[in-house]
Amino acid sequence: MKSRLAVSRRGLIAGASAGLGGLVLAGCDRLSRAPSYRDLLNSAEGLTYRSQRLLEAAQPLAREFPASAISRIFKLNGSIQPGGAAYHALLADNFASYRLAVGGLVARPLSLSLDQLKALAARTQITRHDCVEGWSAIGQWSGARLGPLLLAAGLRPSARYIVFHCADDLGGPGSPYYESIDLVDAFHPQTILAYALNGQPLPVGHGAPIRLRVERQLGYKQAKFVMGIEAVDRLDGIQGGKGGFWEDRGYEWYAGI
Ligand SMILES: Nc1nc2c(c(=O)[nH]1)N[C@H]1C(S)=C(S)[C@@H](COP(=O)(O)O)O[C@H]1N2
Ligand SMILES: [Mo]
């Protein structure tokens, strides 16, 4: 437990600096030397780092399993392939042109390729997925930790929720799947943007190229086909206003297991 915490802290710091160095400062040296930019960076980092330490303190982990427990078949559920030309174009080049948009209440909006996501602080975990419909499956997920990514984007202190915008119009044209979590879950060490399942690139049916894993909540929170993440201070202006596709149709927003 102790060593796991130490590792996750190191991962966090490595992730934040990799994000800043690799994604933001590279290629804009002149900008980074300007005092106003540096001041902005320091103040944003300072605030979010302190909040992050509070948010991560003593959060219990969801149960993790040995490799022998991995399910032979992991059921596909909900959308299994988004329609629409945009997603098909991404699929056609094997997601080489995919960019994850990180925006909303952040100091530095990001646009990240899969390779850039894979270079961020990562975590691999074998966990159980529980769908509200009554089935479960155990899989090994690998992905970029959401917390360090949000720090790299300079999450603003006014942010209260992270929203995940998906590629599939499950509710018909103009009603894409979406989900949201609070900052406690966003900074939880097991909350990742997963790009691999059982050591293989994430299959399309399970949400390629990336899907959220927020391990202490039910299946419908695990947004697949994530195209953009947005930091917001309230949820009532987004689609049905309840914070998620199924929440807008009556499900609980906090779907704790
Ligand atoms: N974009 C998107 N994400 C989604 C869904 C969906 O239909 N679209 N279904 C949810 C539900 S109800 C479950 S149980 C899981 C299923 O994930 P799986 O197909 O990898 O088993 O994805 C969740 N995330
Ligand atoms: Mo589900």
Short mmCIF file of C-alpha atoms and ligand atoms in Angstrom, two decimals:
data_model
loop_
_atom_site.label_atom_id
_atom_site.label_comp_id
_atom_site.label_asym_id
_atom_site.label_seq_id
_atom_site.Cartn_x
_atom_site.Cartn_y
_atom_site.Cartn_z
CA MET A 1 0.00 0.00 0.00
CA LYS A 2 2.79 2.36 0.99
CA SER A 3 4.85 1.64 -2.09
CA ARG A 4 1.81 1.90 -4.34
CA LEU A 5 1.15 5.41 -3.02
CA ALA A 6 4.78 6.38 -3.51
CA VAL A 7 4.67 5.12 -7.07
CA SER A 8 1.49 6.97 -7.84
CA ARG A 9 2.93 10.23 -6.49
CA ARG A 10 6.04 9.82 -8.61
CA GLY A 11 3.81 8.99 -11.54
CA LEU A 12 1.82 12.13 -10.94
CA ILE A 13 4.87 14.38 -10.85
CA ALA A 14 6.43 12.67 -13.86
CA GLY A 15 3.15 13.00 -15.67
CA ALA A 16 2.72 16.67 -14.92
CA SER A 17 6.24 17.54 -16.01
CA ALA A 18 6.10 15.30 -19.09
CA GLY A 19 2.87 17.02 -20.01
CA LEU A 20 4.27 20.49 -19.50
CA GLY A 21 7.66 19.81 -21.04
CA GLY A 22 6.62 17.60 -23.87
CA LEU A 23 3.28 19.01 -24.85
CA VAL A 24 3.32 22.63 -23.93
CA LEU A 25 6.84 24.03 -23.63
CA ALA A 26 8.42 22.25 -26.57
CA GLY A 27 8.38 24.55 -29.54
CA CYS A 28 7.33 27.62 -27.57
CA ASP A 29 10.51 28.48 -25.69
CA ARG A 30 10.12 32.18 -26.19
CA LEU A 31 6.61 32.10 -24.83
CA SER A 32 7.65 30.05 -21.80
CA ARG A 33 10.33 32.61 -20.86
CA ALA A 34 7.86 35.48 -20.82
CA PRO A 35 7.17 36.31 -17.15
CA SER A 36 3.42 36.57 -17.54
CA TYR A 37 3.19 33.09 -19.01
CA ARG A 38 5.42 31.64 -16.30
CA ASP A 39 3.41 33.36 -13.58
CA LEU A 40 0.18 31.97 -15.00
CA LEU A 41 1.71 28.53 -15.15
CA ASN A 42 3.01 28.67 -11.59
CA SER A 43 -0.19 29.97 -10.09
CA ALA A 44 -2.34 27.47 -11.94
CA GLU A 45 -0.04 24.57 -11.06
CA GLY A 46 0.23 25.65 -7.42
CA LEU A 47 -3.48 25.76 -6.91
CA THR A 48 -4.26 22.56 -8.70
CA TYR A 49 -1.35 20.71 -7.10
CA ARG A 50 -2.60 21.61 -3.61
CA SER A 51 -6.17 20.64 -4.49
CA GLN A 52 -4.91 17.49 -6.10
CA ARG A 53 -3.09 16.43 -2.93
CA LEU A 54 -6.29 16.91 -0.97
CA LEU A 55 -8.38 15.08 -3.53
CA GLU A 56 -6.08 12.08 -3.69
CA ALA A 57 -5.57 11.75 0.07
CA ALA A 58 -6.63 8.36 1.42
CA GLN A 59 -8.91 7.40 -1.45
CA PRO A 60 -9.57 3.66 -1.34
CA LEU A 61 -8.75 1.67 -4.44
CA ALA A 62 -11.25 -0.53 -6.24
CA ARG A 63 -10.36 -4.20 -5.92
CA GLU A 64 -7.71 -5.45 -8.35
CA PHE A 65 -7.44 -9.07 -9.51
CA PRO A 66 -4.68 -11.47 -10.61
CA ALA A 67 -4.18 -12.15 -14.32
CA SER A 68 -5.75 -15.59 -13.82
CA ALA A 69 -9.09 -13.90 -13.09
CA ILE A 70 -9.34 -12.12 -16.46
CA SER A 71 -12.61 -13.05 -18.20
CA ARG A 72 -12.25 -15.09 -21.37
CA ILE A 73 -15.07 -13.12 -22.93
CA PHE A 74 -15.73 -9.48 -22.07
CA LYS A 75 -19.25 -8.67 -23.20
CA LEU A 76 -19.76 -5.73 -25.56
CA ASN A 77 -22.57 -3.44 -24.49
CA GLY A 78 -24.29 -0.26 -25.62
CA SER A 79 -22.81 1.25 -28.78
CA ILE A 80 -20.27 -1.05 -30.33
CA GLN A 81 -19.30 1.15 -33.27
CA PRO A 82 -20.13 4.81 -33.76
CA GLY A 83 -21.70 5.67 -37.10
CA GLY A 84 -20.81 8.83 -38.95
CA ALA A 85 -18.12 9.86 -41.39
CA ALA A 86 -15.80 11.39 -38.80
CA TYR A 87 -15.40 8.19 -36.81
CA HIS A 88 -15.07 6.11 -39.96
CA ALA A 89 -12.24 8.34 -41.15
CA LEU A 90 -10.44 7.81 -37.82
CA LEU A 91 -10.96 4.07 -38.06
CA ALA A 92 -9.68 4.03 -41.65
CA ASP A 93 -6.25 5.38 -40.66
CA ASN A 94 -6.13 3.31 -37.48
CA PHE A 95 -6.59 6.46 -35.35
CA ALA A 96 -3.38 8.14 -36.60
CA SER A 97 -5.40 11.36 -37.03
CA TYR A 98 -7.24 10.99 -33.70
CA ARG A 99 -6.86 13.93 -31.34
CA LEU A 100 -8.28 14.08 -27.85
CA ALA A 101 -9.49 17.62 -27.17
CA VAL A 102 -8.98 18.79 -23.59
CA GLY A 103 -10.81 22.04 -22.94
CA GLY A 104 -13.25 23.98 -20.83
CA LEU A 105 -11.94 25.39 -17.54
CA VAL A 106 -8.25 24.82 -18.23
CA ALA A 107 -5.44 27.34 -18.66
CA ARG A 108 -3.93 25.43 -21.61
CA PRO A 109 -6.36 23.54 -23.86
CA LEU A 110 -4.67 20.47 -25.34
CA SER A 111 -5.10 18.38 -28.44
CA LEU A 112 -3.42 15.03 -27.91
CA SER A 113 -2.59 12.28 -30.37
CA LEU A 114 -2.67 8.67 -29.21
CA ASP A 115 1.14 8.65 -29.09
CA GLN A 116 1.12 11.73 -26.87
CA LEU A 117 -1.47 10.09 -24.60
CA LYS A 118 0.69 6.98 -24.40
CA ALA A 119 3.67 9.09 -23.30
CA LEU A 120 1.83 10.41 -20.23
CA ALA A 121 1.88 8.83 -16.77
CA ALA A 122 0.17 5.47 -17.22
CA ARG A 123 -1.44 2.82 -15.07
CA THR A 124 -2.39 -0.81 -15.69
CA GLN A 125 -5.04 -2.49 -13.54
CA ILE A 126 -7.12 -5.66 -13.57
CA THR A 127 -10.59 -4.76 -12.37
CA ARG A 128 -14.19 -5.91 -12.54
CA HIS A 129 -16.69 -4.06 -14.72
CA ASP A 130 -20.24 -4.22 -13.34
CA CYS A 131 -23.09 -3.31 -15.66
CA VAL A 132 -26.37 -2.20 -14.13
CA GLU A 133 -28.07 -4.82 -16.32
CA GLY A 134 -26.60 -7.53 -14.09
CA TRP A 135 -23.46 -8.85 -15.78
CA SER A 136 -19.78 -8.40 -14.85
CA ALA A 137 -16.43 -9.02 -16.54
CA ILE A 138 -12.83 -8.76 -15.40
CA GLY A 139 -10.27 -7.16 -17.71
CA GLN A 140 -6.84 -5.61 -17.65
CA TRP A 141 -6.92 -1.94 -18.61
CA SER A 142 -3.96 0.30 -19.43
CA GLY A 143 -4.19 4.01 -19.96
CA ALA A 144 -3.13 7.54 -19.17
CA ARG A 145 -3.97 8.72 -15.67
CA LEU A 146 -6.54 11.45 -15.86
CA GLY A 147 -5.23 13.51 -12.89
CA PRO A 148 -1.75 14.28 -14.31
CA LEU A 149 -3.31 15.04 -17.69
CA LEU A 150 -5.62 17.61 -16.08
CA LEU A 151 -2.67 19.16 -14.27
CA ALA A 152 -0.76 19.38 -17.56
CA ALA A 153 -3.72 21.26 -19.05
CA GLY A 154 -3.73 23.66 -16.07
CA LEU A 155 -7.11 22.76 -14.60
CA ARG A 156 -8.64 25.92 -13.24
CA PRO A 157 -9.70 26.09 -9.57
CA SER A 158 -13.28 26.85 -10.67
CA ALA A 159 -13.61 23.40 -12.33
CA ARG A 160 -15.89 20.97 -10.46
CA TYR A 161 -16.63 18.22 -12.99
CA ILE A 162 -14.93 16.54 -15.92
CA VAL A 163 -17.22 15.76 -18.86
CA PHE A 164 -16.43 13.08 -21.47
CA HIS A 165 -17.84 13.62 -24.95
CA CYS A 166 -18.17 10.47 -27.05
CA ALA A 167 -18.32 9.74 -30.79
CA ASP A 168 -21.54 7.69 -30.78
CA ASP A 169 -24.93 9.36 -31.25
CA LEU A 170 -26.72 6.80 -29.10
CA GLY A 171 -29.66 9.14 -28.57
CA GLY A 172 -29.97 10.02 -32.27
CA PRO A 173 -28.36 12.85 -34.24
CA GLY A 174 -27.13 15.59 -31.93
CA SER A 175 -27.36 13.42 -28.79
CA PRO A 176 -23.97 11.80 -28.44
CA TYR A 177 -23.18 9.63 -25.44
CA TYR A 178 -21.53 11.61 -22.67
CA GLU A 179 -20.60 11.16 -19.05
CA SER A 180 -19.19 13.18 -16.17
CA ILE A 181 -17.36 12.65 -12.90
CA ASP A 182 -16.31 14.91 -10.04
CA LEU A 183 -12.71 15.84 -9.22
CA VAL A 184 -12.42 13.22 -6.48
CA ASP A 185 -12.92 10.52 -9.10
CA ALA A 186 -10.95 12.42 -11.75
CA PHE A 187 -7.82 12.41 -9.55
CA HIS A 188 -8.33 8.89 -8.20
CA PRO A 189 -5.22 6.84 -9.02
CA GLN A 190 -7.27 4.20 -10.90
CA THR A 191 -9.07 6.71 -13.13
CA ILE A 192 -7.52 6.34 -16.57
CA LEU A 193 -8.18 7.02 -20.22
CA ALA A 194 -7.67 3.44 -21.35
CA TYR A 195 -6.08 2.67 -24.71
CA ALA A 196 -5.45 -1.05 -24.11
CA LEU A 197 -7.49 -4.03 -22.93
CA ASN A 198 -5.66 -7.23 -21.90
CA GLY A 199 -2.43 -5.92 -23.42
CA GLN A 200 -3.93 -5.23 -26.87
CA PRO A 201 -4.98 -1.91 -28.41
CA LEU A 202 -8.53 -1.18 -27.28
CA PRO A 203 -10.92 -2.98 -29.68
CA VAL A 204 -13.51 -0.84 -31.45
CA GLY A 205 -16.40 -2.51 -29.63
CA HIS A 206 -14.90 -1.60 -26.25
CA GLY A 207 -14.48 2.08 -27.18
CA ALA A 208 -11.44 2.60 -29.43
CA PRO A 209 -9.30 4.56 -29.42
CA ILE A 210 -9.87 5.49 -25.77
CA ARG A 211 -12.45 4.92 -23.08
CA LEU A 212 -12.75 6.06 -19.51
CA ARG A 213 -12.17 3.69 -16.61
CA VAL A 214 -13.51 5.04 -13.32
CA GLU A 215 -13.30 1.87 -11.32
CA ARG A 216 -15.50 2.56 -8.33
CA GLN A 217 -18.60 3.15 -10.43
CA LEU A 218 -20.95 1.13 -12.66
CA GLY A 219 -20.56 0.30 -16.33
CA TYR A 220 -22.47 3.21 -17.81
CA LYS A 221 -19.94 5.67 -16.33
CA GLN A 222 -17.14 3.99 -18.38
CA ALA A 223 -17.53 6.24 -21.45
CA LYS A 224 -16.31 4.67 -24.70
CA PHE A 225 -15.11 6.43 -27.90
CA VAL A 226 -13.99 9.52 -25.96
CA MET A 227 -13.30 12.41 -28.36
CA GLY A 228 -13.10 15.29 -25.94
CA ILE A 229 -12.93 16.04 -22.25
CA GLU A 230 -14.19 19.28 -20.82
CA ALA A 231 -13.72 20.78 -17.37
CA VAL A 232 -16.88 22.58 -16.20
CA ASP A 233 -18.29 24.14 -13.04
CA ARG A 234 -21.85 22.88 -13.62
CA LEU A 235 -23.63 20.18 -15.57
CA ASP A 236 -27.06 21.68 -16.12
CA GLY A 237 -26.19 23.30 -19.47
CA ILE A 238 -25.12 20.06 -21.15
CA GLN A 239 -27.70 17.97 -23.05
CA GLY A 240 -30.42 16.90 -20.58
CA GLY A 241 -28.52 18.53 -17.72
CA LYS A 242 -28.12 15.45 -15.50
CA GLY A 243 -24.45 14.78 -16.29
CA GLY A 244 -24.69 11.76 -18.57
CA PHE A 245 -26.56 9.96 -21.32
CA TRP A 246 -28.24 7.47 -18.97
CA GLU A 247 -28.53 10.00 -16.17
CA ASP A 248 -30.63 12.15 -18.51
CA ARG A 249 -32.87 9.05 -18.81
CA GLY A 250 -33.24 8.50 -15.07
CA TYR A 251 -30.10 6.72 -13.86
CA GLU A 252 -28.16 7.94 -10.82
CA TRP A 253 -25.29 10.35 -11.52
CA TYR A 254 -23.14 8.80 -8.79
CA ALA A 255 -23.17 5.11 -9.66
CA GLY A 256 -21.00 3.75 -6.83
CA ILE A 257 -20.49 0.00 -6.67
N1 LIG B 1 -19.86 5.96 -25.73
C1 LIG B 1 -20.51 5.00 -25.04
N2 LIG B 1 -19.99 4.60 -23.87
C2 LIG B 1 -20.59 3.63 -23.16
C3 LIG B 1 -21.81 3.03 -23.60
C4 LIG B 1 -22.33 3.47 -24.85
O1 LIG B 1 -23.36 3.00 -25.35
N3 LIG B 1 -21.64 4.46 -25.55
N4 LIG B 1 -22.42 2.06 -22.84
C5 LIG B 1 -22.05 2.01 -21.41
C6 LIG B 1 -22.48 0.78 -20.72
S1 LIG B 1 -24.08 0.70 -20.17
C7 LIG B 1 -21.61 -0.22 -20.40
S2 LIG B 1 -22.05 -1.57 -19.48
C8 LIG B 1 -20.23 -0.19 -20.92
C9 LIG B 1 -19.95 -1.41 -21.79
O2 LIG B 1 -18.61 -1.44 -22.11
P1 LIG B 1 -18.08 -2.65 -22.98
O3 LIG B 1 -18.78 -2.62 -24.31
O4 LIG B 1 -16.61 -2.46 -23.06
O5 LIG B 1 -18.45 -3.92 -22.22
O6 LIG B 1 -19.92 0.98 -21.67
C10 LIG B 1 -20.55 2.15 -21.24
N5 LIG B 1 -20.04 3.25 -21.99
MO MO B 2 -24.09 -1.00 -18.59
#
